[in-house]
C-alpha positions as a LaTeX table, in Angstrom:
\begin{tabular}{lrrr}
\hline
Residue & $x$ (\AA) & $y$ (\AA) & $z$ (\AA) \\
\hline
Met1 & 26.42 & $-13.02$ & $-6.40$ \\
Asp2 & 27.95 & $-12.75$ & $-2.94$ \\
Ile3 & 28.06 & $-8.96$ & $-2.49$ \\
Ile4 & 30.65 & $-9.03$ & 0.29 \\
Asn5 & 33.14 & $-11.71$ & $-0.84$ \\
Lys6 & 33.12 & $-11.44$ & $-4.63$ \\
Asn7 & 36.38 & $-9.76$ & $-5.68$ \\
Ile8 & 36.72 & $-7.55$ & $-8.76$ \\
Thr9 & 39.67 & $-8.25$ & $-11.05$ \\
Thr10 & 39.19 & $-5.44$ & $-13.58$ \\
Pro11 & 40.30 & $-1.79$ & $-13.25$ \\
Pro12 & 37.85 & 0.44 & $-11.34$ \\
Leu13 & 34.78 & 1.22 & $-13.46$ \\
Ala14 & 31.34 & 2.55 & $-12.62$ \\
Gln15 & 29.89 & $-0.56$ & $-14.24$ \\
Asn16 & 31.58 & $-2.73$ & $-11.63$ \\
Ala17 & 29.49 & $-1.12$ & $-8.89$ \\
Ile18 & 26.34 & $-1.24$ & $-11.00$ \\
Asp19 & 26.80 & $-4.95$ & $-11.65$ \\
Ile20 & 26.59 & $-5.69$ & $-7.93$ \\
Phe21 & 22.84 & $-5.44$ & $-8.57$ \\
Gln22 & 22.88 & $-6.74$ & $-12.11$ \\
Gly23 & 19.38 & $-7.29$ & $-13.49$ \\
Glu24 & 17.75 & $-5.35$ & $-10.64$ \\
Trp25 & 18.03 & $-1.77$ & $-11.89$ \\
Ser26 & 14.93 & 0.12 & $-12.97$ \\
Cys27 & 16.60 & 3.31 & $-14.24$ \\
Ser28 & 18.89 & 3.94 & $-17.17$ \\
Trp29 & 21.91 & 6.05 & $-16.28$ \\
Pro30 & 23.57 & 9.00 & $-18.00$ \\
Asp31 & 26.91 & 8.08 & $-19.54$ \\
Arg32 & 29.88 & 8.98 & $-17.37$ \\
Gly33 & 32.57 & 10.61 & $-19.44$ \\
Asn34 & 33.61 & 8.06 & $-22.05$ \\
Glu35 & 32.06 & 5.18 & $-20.11$ \\
Ser36 & 28.72 & 3.88 & $-21.35$ \\
Ile37 & 26.69 & 2.52 & $-18.48$ \\
Ile38 & 24.31 & $-0.44$ & $-18.66$ \\
Ala39 & 21.59 & $-0.53$ & $-16.01$ \\
Gly40 & 17.79 & $-0.33$ & $-16.38$ \\
Lys41 & 15.44 & 1.17 & $-18.96$ \\
Val42 & 13.51 & 4.01 & $-17.27$ \\
Ala43 & 14.91 & 7.44 & $-18.17$ \\
Ala44 & 14.46 & 8.82 & $-14.65$ \\
Phe45 & 17.67 & 10.91 & $-14.60$ \\
Asp46 & 15.95 & 13.40 & $-16.93$ \\
Asp47 & 12.40 & 12.87 & $-15.72$ \\
Pro48 & 9.70 & 15.26 & $-17.01$ \\
Arg49 & 7.94 & 14.94 & $-13.65$ \\
Met50 & 10.89 & 16.52 & $-11.86$ \\
His51 & 11.19 & 19.29 & $-14.44$ \\
Trp52 & 7.47 & 19.90 & $-13.91$ \\
Ala53 & 8.01 & 20.03 & $-10.13$ \\
Asn54 & 10.80 & 22.58 & $-10.48$ \\
Gln55 & 8.57 & 24.74 & $-12.67$ \\
Asn56 & 5.37 & 24.46 & $-10.60$ \\
Ile57 & 6.52 & 24.49 & $-6.99$ \\
Pro58 & 6.35 & 28.19 & $-6.11$ \\
Gly59 & 9.90 & 29.53 & $-6.03$ \\
Gly60 & 11.33 & 26.38 & $-7.59$ \\
Ile61 & 13.88 & 24.04 & $-6.02$ \\
Lys62 & 17.01 & 26.21 & $-6.10$ \\
Asp63 & 18.41 & 27.00 & $-2.65$ \\
Arg64 & 15.59 & 25.08 & $-0.92$ \\
Glu65 & 15.87 & 22.35 & 1.71 \\
Val66 & 14.23 & 19.22 & 0.33 \\
Leu67 & 12.89 & 16.04 & 1.91 \\
Glu68 & 12.75 & 13.19 & $-0.60$ \\
Leu69 & 10.68 & 10.12 & 0.23 \\
Gly70 & 11.69 & 6.84 & $-1.37$ \\
Pro71 & 14.56 & 7.76 & $-3.72$ \\
Leu72 & 14.64 & 4.21 & $-5.17$ \\
Glu73 & 17.79 & 4.62 & $-7.30$ \\
Ala74 & 18.56 & 8.30 & $-6.59$ \\
Ala75 & 17.73 & 9.46 & $-10.13$ \\
His76 & 15.49 & 12.22 & $-8.81$ \\
Thr77 & 18.07 & 13.06 & $-6.14$ \\
Tyr78 & 20.55 & 13.56 & $-8.97$ \\
Met79 & 18.09 & 15.94 & $-10.64$ \\
Leu80 & 17.45 & 17.84 & $-7.40$ \\
Glu81 & 21.17 & 18.53 & $-7.17$ \\
Lys82 & 21.14 & 19.69 & $-10.81$ \\
Phe83 & 18.35 & 22.09 & $-9.84$ \\
Ala84 & 20.69 & 23.45 & $-7.10$ \\
Ala85 & 18.72 & 22.38 & $-4.04$ \\
Lys86 & 20.45 & 23.65 & $-0.92$ \\
Ala87 & 20.26 & 20.28 & 0.87 \\
Ile88 & 18.45 & 17.00 & 0.27 \\
Thr89 & 17.48 & 14.50 & 2.95 \\
Ser90 & 16.47 & 11.31 & 1.19 \\
Ile91 & 14.90 & 8.44 & 3.12 \\
Glu92 & 14.69 & 4.88 & 1.77 \\
Ala93 & 13.35 & 1.81 & 3.59 \\
Asn94 & 14.46 & $-0.82$ & 1.06 \\
Arg95 & 18.00 & $-1.96$ & 1.89 \\
Arg96 & 18.92 & $-2.76$ & $-1.71$ \\
Ala97 & 17.52 & 0.53 & $-3.00$ \\
Phe98 & 19.46 & 2.35 & $-0.27$ \\
Leu99 & 22.72 & 0.71 & $-1.39$ \\
Lys100 & 21.92 & 1.48 & $-5.04$ \\
Ser101 & 21.43 & 5.13 & $-4.07$ \\
Leu102 & 24.84 & 5.19 & $-2.38$ \\
Ile103 & 26.41 & 3.81 & $-5.56$ \\
Ile104 & 24.85 & 6.63 & $-7.57$ \\
Lys105 & 25.90 & 9.21 & $-4.99$ \\
Glu106 & 29.50 & 8.04 & $-5.31$ \\
Ile107 & 29.60 & 7.73 & $-9.09$ \\
Tyr108 & 27.96 & 11.09 & $-9.82$ \\
His109 & 29.58 & 12.93 & $-6.89$ \\
Leu110 & 26.37 & 14.09 & $-5.22$ \\
Gln111 & 27.50 & 16.65 & $-2.66$ \\
Arg112 & 24.34 & 17.99 & $-1.02$ \\
Ser113 & 22.42 & 14.76 & $-0.53$ \\
Gln114 & 22.18 & 12.59 & 2.56 \\
Phe115 & 20.64 & 9.13 & 2.27 \\
Leu116 & 19.05 & 7.61 & 5.36 \\
Leu117 & 17.99 & 3.97 & 5.67 \\
Gly118 & 14.64 & 3.64 & 7.40 \\
Asp119 & 10.89 & 4.08 & 7.23 \\
Phe120 & 10.01 & 7.66 & 6.32 \\
Asn121 & 6.66 & 7.35 & 8.11 \\
Arg122 & 8.46 & 6.62 & 11.38 \\
Tyr123 & 10.88 & 9.47 & 10.69 \\
Leu124 & 8.04 & 11.94 & 10.13 \\
Glu125 & 6.28 & 10.74 & 13.28 \\
Thr126 & 9.29 & 11.44 & 15.49 \\
Ser127 & 11.37 & 14.14 & 13.80 \\
Lys128 & 11.19 & 17.85 & 14.55 \\
Asp129 & 12.86 & 18.75 & 11.24 \\
Tyr130 & 11.12 & 21.10 & 8.83 \\
Phe131 & 11.69 & 21.39 & 5.09 \\
Asp132 & 10.83 & 23.80 & 2.31 \\
Ile133 & 9.74 & 21.03 & $-0.05$ \\
Cys134 & 8.76 & 17.37 & 0.12 \\
Ile135 & 9.23 & 15.26 & $-3.02$ \\
Ala136 & 7.00 & 12.18 & $-2.81$ \\
Ser137 & 7.15 & 10.65 & $-6.27$ \\
Gly138 & 5.88 & 7.09 & $-6.63$ \\
Val139 & 5.23 & 6.43 & $-2.95$ \\
Leu140 & 1.63 & 7.32 & $-2.05$ \\
Tyr141 & 0.06 & 4.35 & $-3.86$ \\
His142 & 2.46 & 2.01 & $-2.03$ \\
Met143 & 1.18 & 3.05 & 1.40 \\
Glu144 & $-1.10$ & 1.02 & 3.63 \\
Asn145 & $-2.31$ & 4.31 & 5.14 \\
Pro146 & $-1.78$ & 7.01 & 2.48 \\
Val147 & $-3.75$ & 9.75 & 4.25 \\
Lys148 & $-1.63$ & 9.38 & 7.36 \\
Leu149 & 1.45 & 9.99 & 5.19 \\
Leu150 & $-0.12$ & 13.15 & 3.75 \\
Ser151 & $-0.97$ & 14.39 & 7.24 \\
Leu152 & 2.65 & 13.84 & 8.34 \\
Ile153 & 4.04 & 15.62 & 5.28 \\
Ala154 & 1.83 & 18.59 & 6.12 \\
Gln155 & 3.42 & 18.79 & 9.58 \\
His156 & 6.95 & 19.04 & 8.16 \\
Cys157 & 6.78 & 20.83 & 4.80 \\
Asn158 & 5.36 & 23.99 & 3.22 \\
Asn159 & 5.33 & 22.51 & $-0.28$ \\
Val160 & 4.83 & 19.00 & $-1.60$ \\
Met161 & 5.18 & 17.45 & $-5.03$ \\
Leu162 & 3.34 & 14.17 & $-5.52$ \\
Trp163 & 3.38 & 11.84 & $-8.45$ \\
Thr164 & 1.04 & 8.95 & $-7.86$ \\
His165 & $-1.33$ & 6.45 & $-9.36$ \\
Tyr166 & $-4.94$ & 6.69 & $-8.23$ \\
Tyr167 & $-7.98$ & 4.45 & $-8.26$ \\
Asp168 & $-10.65$ & 5.03 & $-10.90$ \\
Glu169 & $-12.88$ & 2.02 & $-11.51$ \\
Val170 & $-13.87$ & 3.03 & $-15.05$ \\
Leu171 & $-10.33$ & 3.82 & $-16.21$ \\
Ile172 & $-8.90$ & 0.67 & $-14.65$ \\
Lys173 & $-11.52$ & $-1.55$ & $-16.28$ \\
Gln174 & $-10.62$ & 0.00 & $-19.64$ \\
Asn175 & $-6.90$ & $-0.67$ & $-19.16$ \\
Asp176 & $-5.85$ & $-4.11$ & $-20.40$ \\
Asn177 & $-2.71$ & $-4.02$ & $-18.24$ \\
Val178 & $-4.45$ & $-3.48$ & $-14.91$ \\
Arg179 & $-8.14$ & $-4.36$ & $-15.30$ \\
His180 & $-7.41$ & $-7.89$ & $-14.04$ \\
Asp181 & $-5.03$ & $-6.59$ & $-11.43$ \\
Thr182 & $-5.16$ & $-7.49$ & $-7.77$ \\
Phe183 & $-7.62$ & $-4.95$ & $-6.34$ \\
Val184 & $-9.52$ & $-6.99$ & $-3.79$ \\
Ser185 & $-11.60$ & $-4.70$ & $-1.58$ \\
Lys186 & $-12.81$ & $-1.19$ & $-0.85$ \\
Glu187 & $-13.31$ & 0.52 & 2.49 \\
Val188 & $-14.19$ & 3.85 & 4.03 \\
Arg189 & $-11.69$ & 5.29 & 6.49 \\
Ile190 & $-11.40$ & 8.31 & 8.75 \\
Val191 & $-7.77$ & 9.28 & 9.36 \\
Ala192 & $-6.84$ & 12.45 & 11.28 \\
Gly193 & $-10.47$ & 13.50 & 10.88 \\
Phe194 & $-10.52$ & 13.12 & 7.08 \\
Lys195 & $-13.11$ & 10.69 & 5.64 \\
His196 & $-12.10$ & 8.95 & 2.40 \\
His197 & $-12.21$ & 5.73 & 0.37 \\
Val198 & $-9.29$ & 3.37 & $-0.17$ \\
His199 & $-8.96$ & 0.37 & $-2.47$ \\
Lys200 & $-6.77$ & $-2.55$ & $-1.40$ \\
Arg201 & $-4.26$ & $-3.86$ & $-3.93$ \\
Ile202 & $-2.27$ & $-7.06$ & $-3.37$ \\
Tyr203 & 1.32 & $-7.09$ & $-4.66$ \\
Ala204 & 1.16 & $-10.84$ & $-5.41$ \\
Asp205 & 3.88 & $-12.07$ & $-7.84$ \\
Ala206 & 5.69 & $-8.71$ & $-7.87$ \\
Leu207 & 7.16 & $-9.56$ & $-4.46$ \\
Gly208 & 9.21 & $-12.31$ & $-6.06$ \\
Trp209 & 11.48 & $-9.92$ & $-8.01$ \\
Ser210 & 14.69 & $-8.90$ & $-6.22$ \\
Gly211 & 14.34 & $-5.42$ & $-7.73$ \\
Phe212 & 10.81 & $-4.95$ & $-6.34$ \\
Cys213 & 10.40 & $-1.31$ & $-5.33$ \\
Gly214 & 7.11 & $-1.25$ & $-3.44$ \\
Ala215 & 6.54 & $-0.96$ & 0.28 \\
Ala216 & 7.38 & $-3.50$ & 2.96 \\
Gly217 & 3.92 & $-5.09$ & 3.27 \\
His218 & 2.00 & $-7.43$ & 1.01 \\
Tyr219 & $-0.53$ & $-4.83$ & $-0.07$ \\
Ser220 & $-1.16$ & $-1.13$ & $-0.48$ \\
Met221 & $-4.21$ & 1.13 & $-0.50$ \\
Trp222 & $-4.99$ & 3.31 & $-3.50$ \\
Met223 & $-6.96$ & 6.54 & $-3.12$ \\
Thr224 & $-9.23$ & 8.17 & $-5.65$ \\
Arg225 & $-8.11$ & 11.29 & $-7.49$ \\
Ser226 & $-10.69$ & 13.48 & $-5.75$ \\
Asp227 & $-9.80$ & 12.19 & $-2.28$ \\
Ile228 & $-6.10$ & 12.87 & $-2.83$ \\
Ile229 & $-6.78$ & 16.50 & $-3.71$ \\
Ala230 & $-9.37$ & 16.92 & $-0.94$ \\
Ser231 & $-7.00$ & 15.46 & 1.67 \\
Leu232 & $-4.24$ & 17.91 & 0.74 \\
Gln233 & $-6.72$ & 20.77 & 1.10 \\
Tyr234 & $-7.89$ & 19.36 & 4.42 \\
Phe235 & $-4.32$ & 19.36 & 5.75 \\
Gly236 & $-3.73$ & 22.99 & 4.79 \\
Phe237 & $-2.41$ & 22.94 & 1.22 \\
Asp238 & $-4.65$ & 25.60 & $-0.28$ \\
His239 & $-2.71$ & 26.25 & $-3.49$ \\
Ile240 & $-2.84$ & 23.14 & $-5.70$ \\
Ile241 & $-1.66$ & 22.62 & $-9.27$ \\
Val242 & $-2.36$ & 19.39 & $-11.18$ \\
Gly243 & $-0.39$ & 18.35 & $-14.25$ \\
Leu244 & 1.09 & 15.56 & $-16.36$ \\
Glu245 & $-2.09$ & 13.55 & $-15.95$ \\
Gln246 & $-2.13$ & 10.17 & $-17.69$ \\
Pro247 & $-5.52$ & 8.47 & $-17.38$ \\
Thr248 & $-4.38$ & 5.58 & $-19.61$ \\
His249 & $-0.93$ & 4.97 & $-18.08$ \\
Asp250 & 0.07 & 1.30 & $-18.40$ \\
Asn251 & 0.11 & 0.83 & $-14.63$ \\
Gly252 & $-3.08$ & 2.75 & $-13.92$ \\
Pro253 & $-4.21$ & 6.40 & $-14.03$ \\
Cys254 & $-1.73$ & 8.85 & $-12.53$ \\
Phe255 & $-0.95$ & 12.54 & $-12.14$ \\
Cys256 & 1.39 & 15.10 & $-10.60$ \\
Ile257 & 0.40 & 17.55 & $-7.88$ \\
Ala258 & 2.31 & 20.59 & $-6.65$ \\
Ala259 & 0.70 & 21.84 & $-3.43$ \\
Lys260 & 1.60 & 24.79 & $-1.21$ \\
Lys261 & 0.32 & 25.94 & 2.15 \\
\hline
\end{tabular}
């Protein structure tokens, strides 16, 4: 479909905007009034991970200024507004995901959210902004330098909620969906003074899907569970809660972390 030149001949409907990216949506959408919406399959607009974040970040999300990294399709942004966040700055590097987020902002009338198109690592390196909370759900395991991201978050936020996959050799070998996955090497790194292990994963065929929602490169580096927690402590987050752990998740072991300085 030619996004710019294709004219719509039906009355205005939310589905018209959704169908600009037909077949590329990951998330299912809440119905809008009497209009049933057809998009993806993941029920991210009522995500237990975000409910967990609201319950476990000290003080909750209400009336807080939030930095959201990688909104993908703005489902969590939608929930942050439902939780009455004071303001949400949401940064997305993927052009198509950014446009999807704007569609959701318009359809669901998000009033306190600003979407910015760009690399959130570069933003954190140069910005002087400070936030009450950082929401980093589904981004850490897409980073080429995950510890650098954690160090940058620590410079800009008092609280962080992470949901991420992590590397565990035993659990991955037991998982039929990922045991033959594209983990190709292991290395020891020291970033910002913190020594840790990372495991290189190649995206491979996933890059061929127009709805691909990983990072810009051809690979990412996964951290171990223990190194993720230790790195947060190293960068000053001394109050850490772990929850919603899924060692046998289809895409690899994962968990949520709420961390406070």
